[in-house]
Amino acid sequence: MSGQSLLVPGEITPVRSVPGNIRRPEYVGKPAPTPYTGPEVQDSDTVERMRIAGRIAAQAMEEAAKHIAPGVTTDELDRVAHAFMVDHGAYPSTLGYRGFPKSLCTSVNEVICHGIPDSTVLRDGDIVNLDVTAYINGVHGDNNATYLCGDVDEESRLLVERTRESLNRAIKAVRPGRQINVIGRVIESYAKRFGYGVVRDFTGHGINSSFHSGLIIPHYDSPHATTVMQPGMTFTIEPMLTLGTHDYDMWDDGWTVVTKDRRRTAQFEHTLVVTETGADILTLP
């Protein structure tokens, strides 16, 4: 296992500006979003708009990932992704969502999710997750991936590789007529082969004109996830696997979630639409 020292909060830079001509999600400037009351099944026009949002989010993530290297701050990754989305007419969905101060999440090493970009400097051997969501034409596209920074130890590298594979397997399990819990069953059974923990309290979610619609996609085999998948349903799958426990602590910032045993964790995510025969990924660059 990597001998890296544990993360500590860094300094957060001022909020980045978004041109006034770019449409904001309704929750910006409010303490919380308005609860979504619309359908989980979307029409073809909404799906195609989500494909555009998803493509911008995927490209912004790729652009930020090009800058991952020892000595680079997570705030610099935020700057790159923010500039890309704004330049393409999209609003960074996380910026101002329930008060989140940045345009993507950067979750390094033991951070499960929702890490805030700041003055933290990436080190050789780190792993870093970038979680990017773009809002354009009234809809969101959400994706994330975990990247290697410099020379990463084998245990961490395998965790990243297998977490990506768990997402791929889960996507292949999507079929109309199946219950949502098949997704978590596939992820959990695969993760157990390697003794990995599967984070339970942070899940995939319905997404459309709402960032989080209320539909929950667990990454473990939940007996409660009995919603039947239907063509046109749009949601994310975003497994978080850990080298140790799935239990967590939260930093005082109210966002940064770290493994309770401080062992490393990885995550991958796509936004999908259920088709007549399976799933179509909407977050492709």
PDB file of C-alpha atoms in Angstrom:
ATOM      1  CA  MET A   1       0.000   0.000   0.000  1.00  0.00           C
ATOM      2  CA  SER A   2       1.119   3.540  -0.684  1.00  0.00           C
ATOM      3  CA  GLY A   3       2.956   5.243   2.150  1.00  0.00           C
ATOM      4  CA  GLN A   4       1.569   8.680   1.275  1.00  0.00           C
ATOM      5  CA  SER A   5       0.634  10.954   4.177  1.00  0.00           C
ATOM      6  CA  LEU A   6      -3.069  11.653   4.647  1.00  0.00           C
ATOM      7  CA  LEU A   7      -4.754  14.639   3.044  1.00  0.00           C
ATOM      8  CA  VAL A   8      -5.576  17.818   4.911  1.00  0.00           C
ATOM      9  CA  PRO A   9      -7.808  20.679   3.714  1.00  0.00           C
ATOM     10  CA  GLY A  10      -6.118  23.345   1.611  1.00  0.00           C
ATOM     11  CA  GLU A  11      -6.977  26.947   0.802  1.00  0.00           C
ATOM     12  CA  ILE A  12      -9.985  27.524  -1.451  1.00  0.00           C
ATOM     13  CA  THR A  13      -9.725  30.263  -4.072  1.00  0.00           C
ATOM     14  CA  PRO A  14     -12.589  32.682  -4.819  1.00  0.00           C
ATOM     15  CA  VAL A  15     -15.595  31.437  -6.796  1.00  0.00           C
ATOM     16  CA  ARG A  16     -14.957  31.471 -10.551  1.00  0.00           C
ATOM     17  CA  SER A  17     -17.262  33.612 -12.674  1.00  0.00           C
ATOM     18  CA  VAL A  18     -19.641  32.376 -15.364  1.00  0.00           C
ATOM     19  CA  PRO A  19     -20.700  34.728 -18.183  1.00  0.00           C
ATOM     20  CA  GLY A  20     -24.201  36.108 -17.719  1.00  0.00           C
ATOM     21  CA  ASN A  21     -25.401  34.739 -21.057  1.00  0.00           C
ATOM     22  CA  ILE A  22     -24.952  31.123 -19.853  1.00  0.00           C
ATOM     23  CA  ARG A  23     -28.162  29.654 -18.430  1.00  0.00           C
ATOM     24  CA  ARG A  24     -27.949  28.705 -14.754  1.00  0.00           C
ATOM     25  CA  PRO A  25     -29.678  25.709 -13.130  1.00  0.00           C
ATOM     26  CA  GLU A  26     -32.596  26.833 -10.954  1.00  0.00           C
ATOM     27  CA  TYR A  27     -30.766  25.988  -7.721  1.00  0.00           C
ATOM     28  CA  VAL A  28     -27.937  28.507  -8.173  1.00  0.00           C
ATOM     29  CA  GLY A  29     -28.172  31.106  -5.413  1.00  0.00           C
ATOM     30  CA  LYS A  30     -30.550  28.954  -3.387  1.00  0.00           C
ATOM     31  CA  PRO A  31     -29.765  26.714  -0.392  1.00  0.00           C
ATOM     32  CA  ALA A  32     -31.200  23.645  -2.136  1.00  0.00           C
ATOM     33  CA  PRO A  33     -32.735  22.647  -5.469  1.00  0.00           C
ATOM     34  CA  THR A  34     -36.470  22.528  -5.998  1.00  0.00           C
ATOM     35  CA  PRO A  35     -37.546  18.857  -5.637  1.00  0.00           C
ATOM     36  CA  TYR A  36     -38.002  17.160  -9.008  1.00  0.00           C
ATOM     37  CA  THR A  37     -41.554  16.002  -9.719  1.00  0.00           C
ATOM     38  CA  GLY A  38     -41.231  15.030 -13.379  1.00  0.00           C
ATOM     39  CA  PRO A  39     -40.869  11.590 -14.982  1.00  0.00           C
ATOM     40  CA  GLU A  40     -37.787   9.356 -14.824  1.00  0.00           C
ATOM     41  CA  VAL A  41     -38.455   8.333 -18.444  1.00  0.00           C
ATOM     42  CA  GLN A  42     -37.372  11.099 -20.831  1.00  0.00           C
ATOM     43  CA  ASP A  43     -38.457  11.842 -24.374  1.00  0.00           C
ATOM     44  CA  SER A  44     -36.000  11.615 -27.260  1.00  0.00           C
ATOM     45  CA  ASP A  45     -35.440  15.382 -27.381  1.00  0.00           C
ATOM     46  CA  THR A  46     -34.404  15.469 -23.719  1.00  0.00           C
ATOM     47  CA  VAL A  47     -32.092  12.485 -24.220  1.00  0.00           C
ATOM     48  CA  GLU A  48     -30.376  14.171 -27.166  1.00  0.00           C
ATOM     49  CA  ARG A  49     -29.905  17.367 -25.173  1.00  0.00           C
ATOM     50  CA  MET A  50     -28.442  15.265 -22.358  1.00  0.00           C
ATOM     51  CA  ARG A  51     -26.068  13.688 -24.860  1.00  0.00           C
ATOM     52  CA  ILE A  52     -24.734  17.170 -25.681  1.00  0.00           C
ATOM     53  CA  ALA A  53     -24.353  18.020 -21.979  1.00  0.00           C
ATOM     54  CA  GLY A  54     -22.722  14.645 -21.368  1.00  0.00           C
ATOM     55  CA  ARG A  55     -20.250  15.129 -24.202  1.00  0.00           C
ATOM     56  CA  ILE A  56     -19.182  18.527 -22.868  1.00  0.00           C
ATOM     57  CA  ALA A  57     -18.774  17.088 -19.354  1.00  0.00           C
ATOM     58  CA  ALA A  58     -16.698  14.195 -20.682  1.00  0.00           C
ATOM     59  CA  GLN A  59     -14.499  16.497 -22.759  1.00  0.00           C
ATOM     60  CA  ALA A  60     -14.024  18.899 -19.832  1.00  0.00           C
ATOM     61  CA  MET A  61     -12.975  15.974 -17.646  1.00  0.00           C
ATOM     62  CA  GLU A  62     -10.517  14.774 -20.282  1.00  0.00           C
ATOM     63  CA  GLU A  63      -9.071  18.272 -20.620  1.00  0.00           C
ATOM     64  CA  ALA A  64      -8.573  18.608 -16.857  1.00  0.00           C
ATOM     65  CA  ALA A  65      -7.074  15.116 -16.666  1.00  0.00           C
ATOM     66  CA  LYS A  66      -4.337  16.121 -19.126  1.00  0.00           C
ATOM     67  CA  HIS A  67      -3.010  18.418 -16.387  1.00  0.00           C
ATOM     68  CA  ILE A  68      -2.783  15.745 -13.671  1.00  0.00           C
ATOM     69  CA  ALA A  69       0.869  15.554 -12.633  1.00  0.00           C
ATOM     70  CA  PRO A  70       2.955  15.824  -9.468  1.00  0.00           C
ATOM     71  CA  GLY A  71       3.148  19.466  -8.380  1.00  0.00           C
ATOM     72  CA  VAL A  72      -0.217  20.521  -9.878  1.00  0.00           C
ATOM     73  CA  THR A  73      -2.924  21.768  -7.514  1.00  0.00           C
ATOM     74  CA  THR A  74      -6.463  20.435  -7.552  1.00  0.00           C
ATOM     75  CA  ASP A  75      -7.584  24.051  -7.945  1.00  0.00           C
ATOM     76  CA  GLU A  76      -5.744  24.182 -11.275  1.00  0.00           C
ATOM     77  CA  LEU A  77      -7.761  21.157 -12.446  1.00  0.00           C
ATOM     78  CA  ASP A  78     -10.909  23.057 -11.478  1.00  0.00           C
ATOM     79  CA  ARG A  79      -9.756  26.080 -13.465  1.00  0.00           C
ATOM     80  CA  VAL A  80      -9.220  23.995 -16.599  1.00  0.00           C
ATOM     81  CA  ALA A  81     -12.580  22.198 -16.416  1.00  0.00           C
ATOM     82  CA  HIS A  82     -14.423  25.416 -15.585  1.00  0.00           C
ATOM     83  CA  ALA A  83     -12.902  27.236 -18.555  1.00  0.00           C
ATOM     84  CA  PHE A  84     -13.728  24.373 -20.919  1.00  0.00           C
ATOM     85  CA  MET A  85     -17.383  24.193 -19.909  1.00  0.00           C
ATOM     86  CA  VAL A  86     -17.885  27.945 -20.001  1.00  0.00           C
ATOM     87  CA  ASP A  87     -16.139  28.180 -23.385  1.00  0.00           C
ATOM     88  CA  HIS A  88     -18.639  25.607 -24.710  1.00  0.00           C
ATOM     89  CA  GLY A  89     -21.668  27.458 -23.366  1.00  0.00           C
ATOM     90  CA  ALA A  90     -22.266  25.126 -20.429  1.00  0.00           C
ATOM     91  CA  TYR A  91     -22.669  25.881 -16.739  1.00  0.00           C
ATOM     92  CA  PRO A  92     -20.612  23.719 -14.307  1.00  0.00           C
ATOM     93  CA  SER A  93     -23.440  21.952 -12.447  1.00  0.00           C
ATOM     94  CA  THR A  94     -21.611  21.608  -9.132  1.00  0.00           C
ATOM     95  CA  LEU A  95     -20.905  25.360  -8.885  1.00  0.00           C
ATOM     96  CA  GLY A  96     -23.407  26.638  -6.342  1.00  0.00           C
ATOM     97  CA  TYR A  97     -25.183  23.300  -5.909  1.00  0.00           C
ATOM     98  CA  ARG A  98     -26.177  23.344  -2.220  1.00  0.00           C
ATOM     99  CA  GLY A  99     -23.375  25.859  -1.760  1.00  0.00           C
ATOM    100  CA  PHE A 100     -20.574  23.787  -3.327  1.00  0.00           C
ATOM    101  CA  PRO A 101     -17.916  26.367  -4.245  1.00  0.00           C
ATOM    102  CA  LYS A 102     -16.210  24.802  -7.270  1.00  0.00           C
ATOM    103  CA  SER A 103     -16.841  23.573 -10.810  1.00  0.00           C
ATOM    104  CA  LEU A 104     -15.855  19.919 -10.320  1.00  0.00           C
ATOM    105  CA  CYS A 105     -15.005  17.548  -7.474  1.00  0.00           C
ATOM    106  CA  THR A 106     -11.402  16.375  -6.997  1.00  0.00           C
ATOM    107  CA  SER A 107     -11.209  13.341  -4.703  1.00  0.00           C
ATOM    108  CA  VAL A 108      -7.653  12.233  -3.956  1.00  0.00           C
ATOM    109  CA  ASN A 109      -6.546   8.899  -2.431  1.00  0.00           C
ATOM    110  CA  GLU A 110      -8.733   8.283   0.657  1.00  0.00           C
ATOM    111  CA  VAL A 111     -11.418  10.764  -0.444  1.00  0.00           C
ATOM    112  CA  ILE A 112     -14.481   8.772  -1.533  1.00  0.00           C
ATOM    113  CA  CYS A 113     -16.271  11.675  -3.187  1.00  0.00           C
ATOM    114  CA  HIS A 114     -17.067  15.415  -3.160  1.00  0.00           C
ATOM    115  CA  GLY A 115     -13.524  16.654  -2.582  1.00  0.00           C
ATOM    116  CA  ILE A 116     -13.314  20.438  -3.006  1.00  0.00           C
ATOM    117  CA  PRO A 117     -10.557  21.686  -5.345  1.00  0.00           C
ATOM    118  CA  ASP A 118      -8.108  23.827  -3.392  1.00  0.00           C
ATOM    119  CA  SER A 119      -4.400  24.483  -2.905  1.00  0.00           C
ATOM    120  CA  THR A 120      -3.696  20.762  -2.366  1.00  0.00           C
ATOM    121  CA  VAL A 121      -0.678  19.772  -4.479  1.00  0.00           C
ATOM    122  CA  LEU A 122      -0.803  16.397  -6.220  1.00  0.00           C
ATOM    123  CA  ARG A 123       2.058  14.076  -5.361  1.00  0.00           C
ATOM    124  CA  ASP A 124       3.794  11.317  -7.257  1.00  0.00           C
ATOM    125  CA  GLY A 125       1.833   8.135  -6.523  1.00  0.00           C
ATOM    126  CA  ASP A 126      -1.541   9.774  -5.863  1.00  0.00           C
ATOM    127  CA  ILE A 127      -4.792   8.683  -7.440  1.00  0.00           C
ATOM    128  CA  VAL A 128      -7.319  11.434  -8.157  1.00  0.00           C
ATOM    129  CA  ASN A 129     -10.965  11.268  -9.158  1.00  0.00           C
ATOM    130  CA  LEU A 130     -12.416  14.044 -11.289  1.00  0.00           C
ATOM    131  CA  ASP A 131     -16.214  14.368 -11.157  1.00  0.00           C
ATOM    132  CA  VAL A 132     -17.560  16.759 -13.802  1.00  0.00           C
ATOM    133  CA  THR A 133     -21.166  17.672 -14.607  1.00  0.00           C
ATOM    134  CA  ALA A 134     -22.244  20.119 -17.307  1.00  0.00           C
ATOM    135  CA  TYR A 135     -25.593  21.922 -17.638  1.00  0.00           C
ATOM    136  CA  ILE A 136     -26.688  23.164 -21.049  1.00  0.00           C
ATOM    137  CA  ASN A 137     -30.004  23.401 -22.897  1.00  0.00           C
ATOM    138  CA  GLY A 138     -31.817  22.802 -19.623  1.00  0.00           C
ATOM    139  CA  VAL A 139     -30.303  19.381 -18.798  1.00  0.00           C
ATOM    140  CA  HIS A 140     -27.291  17.865 -17.024  1.00  0.00           C
ATOM    141  CA  GLY A 141     -24.631  15.326 -18.042  1.00  0.00           C
ATOM    142  CA  ASP A 142     -22.568  13.802 -15.218  1.00  0.00           C
ATOM    143  CA  ASN A 143     -19.409  11.659 -15.306  1.00  0.00           C
ATOM    144  CA  ASN A 144     -16.304  10.892 -13.321  1.00  0.00           C
ATOM    145  CA  ALA A 145     -13.117   8.847 -13.530  1.00  0.00           C
ATOM    146  CA  THR A 146     -10.084   8.087 -11.377  1.00  0.00           C
ATOM    147  CA  TYR A 147      -6.629   8.861 -12.755  1.00  0.00           C
ATOM    148  CA  LEU A 148      -3.092   7.908 -11.804  1.00  0.00           C
ATOM    149  CA  CYS A 149      -0.621  10.665 -10.891  1.00  0.00           C
ATOM    150  CA  GLY A 150       2.947   9.678 -11.650  1.00  0.00           C
ATOM    151  CA  ASP A 151       4.243   6.309 -10.451  1.00  0.00           C
ATOM    152  CA  VAL A 152       1.341   4.633  -8.600  1.00  0.00           C
ATOM    153  CA  ASP A 153       1.708   1.475  -6.512  1.00  0.00           C
ATOM    154  CA  GLU A 154       0.276  -1.783  -7.841  1.00  0.00           C
ATOM    155  CA  GLU A 155      -2.453  -2.107  -5.216  1.00  0.00           C
ATOM    156  CA  SER A 156      -3.853   1.316  -6.074  1.00  0.00           C
ATOM    157  CA  ARG A 157      -3.488   0.768  -9.805  1.00  0.00           C
ATOM    158  CA  LEU A 158      -5.460  -2.472  -9.613  1.00  0.00           C
ATOM    159  CA  LEU A 159      -8.153  -0.795  -7.502  1.00  0.00           C
ATOM    160  CA  VAL A 160      -8.594   1.849 -10.206  1.00  0.00           C
ATOM    161  CA  GLU A 161      -8.625  -0.701 -13.021  1.00  0.00           C
ATOM    162  CA  ARG A 162     -11.145  -2.949 -11.272  1.00  0.00           C
ATOM    163  CA  THR A 163     -13.422  -0.066 -10.304  1.00  0.00           C
ATOM    164  CA  ARG A 164     -13.598   0.905 -13.972  1.00  0.00           C
ATOM    165  CA  GLU A 165     -14.408  -2.699 -14.814  1.00  0.00           C
ATOM    166  CA  SER A 166     -17.170  -2.798 -12.184  1.00  0.00           C
ATOM    167  CA  LEU A 167     -18.848   0.138 -13.936  1.00  0.00           C
ATOM    168  CA  ASN A 168     -18.510  -1.550 -17.324  1.00  0.00           C
ATOM    169  CA  ARG A 169     -20.104  -4.734 -15.971  1.00  0.00           C
ATOM    170  CA  ALA A 170     -22.920  -2.778 -14.351  1.00  0.00           C
ATOM    171  CA  ILE A 171     -23.704  -0.971 -17.611  1.00  0.00           C
ATOM    172  CA  LYS A 172     -23.930  -4.331 -19.403  1.00  0.00           C
ATOM    173  CA  ALA A 173     -26.482  -5.476 -16.789  1.00  0.00           C
ATOM    174  CA  VAL A 174     -28.906  -2.658 -17.640  1.00  0.00           C
ATOM    175  CA  ARG A 175     -32.000  -3.988 -19.419  1.00  0.00           C
ATOM    176  CA  PRO A 176     -35.598  -2.809 -19.582  1.00  0.00           C
ATOM    177  CA  GLY A 177     -37.756  -5.013 -17.369  1.00  0.00           C
ATOM    178  CA  ARG A 178     -35.000  -5.655 -14.825  1.00  0.00           C
ATOM    179  CA  GLN A 179     -35.034  -4.160 -11.349  1.00  0.00           C
ATOM    180  CA  ILE A 180     -32.492  -1.462 -10.479  1.00  0.00           C
ATOM    181  CA  ASN A 181     -30.912  -3.746  -7.856  1.00  0.00           C
ATOM    182  CA  VAL A 182     -29.315  -5.893 -10.571  1.00  0.00           C
ATOM    183  CA  ILE A 183     -26.833  -3.032 -11.037  1.00  0.00           C
ATOM    184  CA  GLY A 184     -25.619  -3.145  -7.442  1.00  0.00           C
ATOM    185  CA  ARG A 185     -25.653  -6.944  -7.424  1.00  0.00           C
ATOM    186  CA  VAL A 186     -23.215  -7.051 -10.341  1.00  0.00           C
ATOM    187  CA  ILE A 187     -20.906  -4.424  -8.801  1.00  0.00           C
ATOM    188  CA  GLU A 188     -20.890  -5.952  -5.323  1.00  0.00           C
ATOM    189  CA  SER A 189     -20.303  -9.518  -6.519  1.00  0.00           C
ATOM    190  CA  TYR A 190     -17.359  -8.380  -8.640  1.00  0.00           C
ATOM    191  CA  ALA A 191     -15.844  -6.222  -5.869  1.00  0.00           C
ATOM    192  CA  LYS A 192     -16.076  -9.082  -3.355  1.00  0.00           C
ATOM    193  CA  ARG A 193     -13.752 -11.172  -5.519  1.00  0.00           C
ATOM    194  CA  PHE A 194     -10.939  -8.798  -4.513  1.00  0.00           C
ATOM    195  CA  GLY A 195     -12.016  -8.069  -0.940  1.00  0.00           C
ATOM    196  CA  TYR A 196     -12.963  -4.480  -1.779  1.00  0.00           C
ATOM    197  CA  GLY A 197     -15.505  -2.467   0.152  1.00  0.00           C
ATOM    198  CA  VAL A 198     -18.485  -1.062  -1.751  1.00  0.00           C
ATOM    199  CA  VAL A 199     -19.626   2.373  -0.562  1.00  0.00           C
ATOM    200  CA  ARG A 200     -23.317   2.245   0.343  1.00  0.00           C
ATOM    201  CA  ASP A 201     -24.342   5.719   1.460  1.00  0.00           C
ATOM    202  CA  PHE A 202     -23.406   7.516  -1.777  1.00  0.00           C
ATOM    203  CA  THR A 203     -25.157   6.248  -4.876  1.00  0.00           C
ATOM    204  CA  GLY A 204     -25.982   6.763  -8.504  1.00  0.00           C
ATOM    205  CA  HIS A 205     -29.038   8.872  -9.231  1.00  0.00           C
ATOM    206  CA  GLY A 206     -31.680   9.860 -11.723  1.00  0.00           C
ATOM    207  CA  ILE A 207     -30.635  12.829 -13.826  1.00  0.00           C
ATOM    208  CA  ASN A 208     -32.321  14.935 -16.515  1.00  0.00           C
ATOM    209  CA  SER A 209     -33.407  18.578 -16.123  1.00  0.00           C
ATOM    210  CA  SER A 210     -32.711  17.838 -12.448  1.00  0.00           C
ATOM    211  CA  PHE A 211     -29.142  17.171 -11.264  1.00  0.00           C
ATOM    212  CA  HIS A 212     -30.514  14.548  -8.830  1.00  0.00           C
ATOM    213  CA  SER A 213     -34.085  13.519  -9.621  1.00  0.00           C
ATOM    214  CA  GLY A 214     -34.745  11.378  -6.550  1.00  0.00           C
ATOM    215  CA  LEU A 215     -34.221   7.993  -8.241  1.00  0.00           C
ATOM    216  CA  ILE A 216     -31.530   6.099  -6.303  1.00  0.00           C
ATOM    217  CA  ILE A 217     -29.096   3.635  -7.923  1.00  0.00           C
ATOM    218  CA  PRO A 218     -27.341   1.641  -5.145  1.00  0.00           C
ATOM    219  CA  HIS A 219     -24.003   0.016  -5.942  1.00  0.00           C
ATOM    220  CA  TYR A 220     -24.667  -2.928  -3.617  1.00  0.00           C
ATOM    221  CA  ASP A 221     -27.441  -5.518  -3.790  1.00  0.00           C
ATOM    222  CA  SER A 222     -30.230  -3.581  -2.107  1.00  0.00           C
ATOM    223  CA  PRO A 223     -33.555  -5.389  -1.567  1.00  0.00           C
ATOM    224  CA  HIS A 224     -35.261  -1.992  -1.673  1.00  0.00           C
ATOM    225  CA  ALA A 225     -34.095  -1.037  -5.185  1.00  0.00           C
ATOM    226  CA  THR A 226     -37.050  -2.692  -6.915  1.00  0.00           C
ATOM    227  CA  THR A 227     -37.825   0.036  -9.461  1.00  0.00           C
ATOM    228  CA  VAL A 228     -38.090  -1.601 -12.883  1.00  0.00           C
ATOM    229  CA  MET A 229     -35.946  -0.103 -15.633  1.00  0.00           C
ATOM    230  CA  GLN A 230     -37.838   1.234 -18.638  1.00  0.00           C
ATOM    231  CA  PRO A 231     -36.656   2.523 -22.014  1.00  0.00           C
ATOM    232  CA  GLY A 232     -35.957   6.238 -21.759  1.00  0.00           C
ATOM    233  CA  MET A 233     -34.987   6.224 -18.070  1.00  0.00           C
ATOM    234  CA  THR A 234     -31.868   8.322 -17.487  1.00  0.00           C
ATOM    235  CA  PHE A 235     -29.569   7.847 -14.505  1.00  0.00           C
ATOM    236  CA  THR A 236     -25.946   7.568 -13.407  1.00  0.00           C
ATOM    237  CA  ILE A 237     -24.023   4.528 -12.261  1.00  0.00           C
ATOM    238  CA  GLU A 238     -20.946   5.527 -10.241  1.00  0.00           C
ATOM    239  CA  PRO A 239     -19.459   2.734  -8.098  1.00  0.00           C
ATOM    240  CA  MET A 240     -17.071   3.699  -5.301  1.00  0.00           C
ATOM    241  CA  LEU A 241     -14.818   0.804  -4.265  1.00  0.00           C
ATOM    242  CA  THR A 242     -12.396   0.850  -1.332  1.00  0.00           C
ATOM    243  CA  LEU A 243      -9.318  -1.125  -0.314  1.00  0.00           C
ATOM    244  CA  GLY A 244     -10.798  -1.462   3.178  1.00  0.00           C
ATOM    245  CA  THR A 245     -14.012  -0.453   4.894  1.00  0.00           C
ATOM    246  CA  HIS A 246     -16.960   1.222   3.186  1.00  0.00           C
ATOM    247  CA  ASP A 247     -17.566   3.283   6.339  1.00  0.00           C
ATOM    248  CA  TYR A 248     -16.649   6.942   6.129  1.00  0.00           C
ATOM    249  CA  ASP A 249     -16.033  10.216   7.934  1.00  0.00           C
ATOM    250  CA  MET A 250     -16.853  13.692   6.638  1.00  0.00           C
ATOM    251  CA  TRP A 251     -14.601  16.711   6.924  1.00  0.00           C
ATOM    252  CA  ASP A 252     -15.827  19.867   8.610  1.00  0.00           C
ATOM    253  CA  ASP A 253     -16.451  21.423   5.183  1.00  0.00           C
ATOM    254  CA  GLY A 254     -19.616  19.307   4.973  1.00  0.00           C
ATOM    255  CA  TRP A 255     -18.584  17.849   1.608  1.00  0.00           C
ATOM    256  CA  THR A 256     -15.334  15.886   1.657  1.00  0.00           C
ATOM    257  CA  VAL A 257     -16.031  12.216   2.405  1.00  0.00           C
ATOM    258  CA  VAL A 258     -13.049  10.046   3.415  1.00  0.00           C
ATOM    259  CA  THR A 259     -12.790   6.340   4.216  1.00  0.00           C
ATOM    260  CA  LYS A 260     -12.934   5.726   7.949  1.00  0.00           C
ATOM    261  CA  ASP A 261      -9.757   3.633   7.821  1.00  0.00           C
ATOM    262  CA  ARG A 262      -8.150   6.201   5.445  1.00  0.00           C
ATOM    263  CA  ARG A 263      -7.366   3.521   2.886  1.00  0.00           C
ATOM    264  CA  ARG A 264      -7.665   4.380  -0.768  1.00  0.00           C
ATOM    265  CA  THR A 265     -10.821   4.431  -2.858  1.00  0.00           C
ATOM    266  CA  ALA A 266     -11.646   4.797  -6.553  1.00  0.00           C
ATOM    267  CA  GLN A 267     -14.756   5.717  -8.536  1.00  0.00           C
ATOM    268  CA  PHE A 268     -16.017   5.805 -12.143  1.00  0.00           C
ATOM    269  CA  GLU A 269     -19.297   7.183 -13.491  1.00  0.00           C
ATOM    270  CA  HIS A 270     -21.363   7.505 -16.641  1.00  0.00           C
ATOM    271  CA  THR A 271     -24.792   8.959 -17.354  1.00  0.00           C
ATOM    272  CA  LEU A 272     -26.963   6.425 -19.219  1.00  0.00           C
ATOM    273  CA  VAL A 273     -30.288   6.100 -20.940  1.00  0.00           C
ATOM    274  CA  VAL A 274     -32.055   2.744 -20.914  1.00  0.00           C
ATOM    275  CA  THR A 275     -32.749   1.549 -24.467  1.00  0.00           C
ATOM    276  CA  GLU A 276     -34.955  -1.242 -25.805  1.00  0.00           C
ATOM    277  CA  THR A 277     -32.013  -3.643 -25.608  1.00  0.00           C
ATOM    278  CA  GLY A 278     -29.700  -2.282 -22.888  1.00  0.00           C
ATOM    279  CA  ALA A 279     -28.034   1.032 -22.119  1.00  0.00           C
ATOM    280  CA  ASP A 280     -26.662   3.922 -24.169  1.00  0.00           C
ATOM    281  CA  ILE A 281     -23.870   5.956 -22.544  1.00  0.00           C
ATOM    282  CA  LEU A 282     -24.547   9.687 -22.786  1.00  0.00           C
ATOM    283  CA  THR A 283     -21.203  10.855 -21.359  1.00  0.00           C
ATOM    284  CA  LEU A 284     -18.826   9.987 -24.191  1.00  0.00           C
ATOM    285  CA  PRO A 285     -16.267  12.560 -25.363  1.00  0.00           C
TER     286      PRO A 285
END
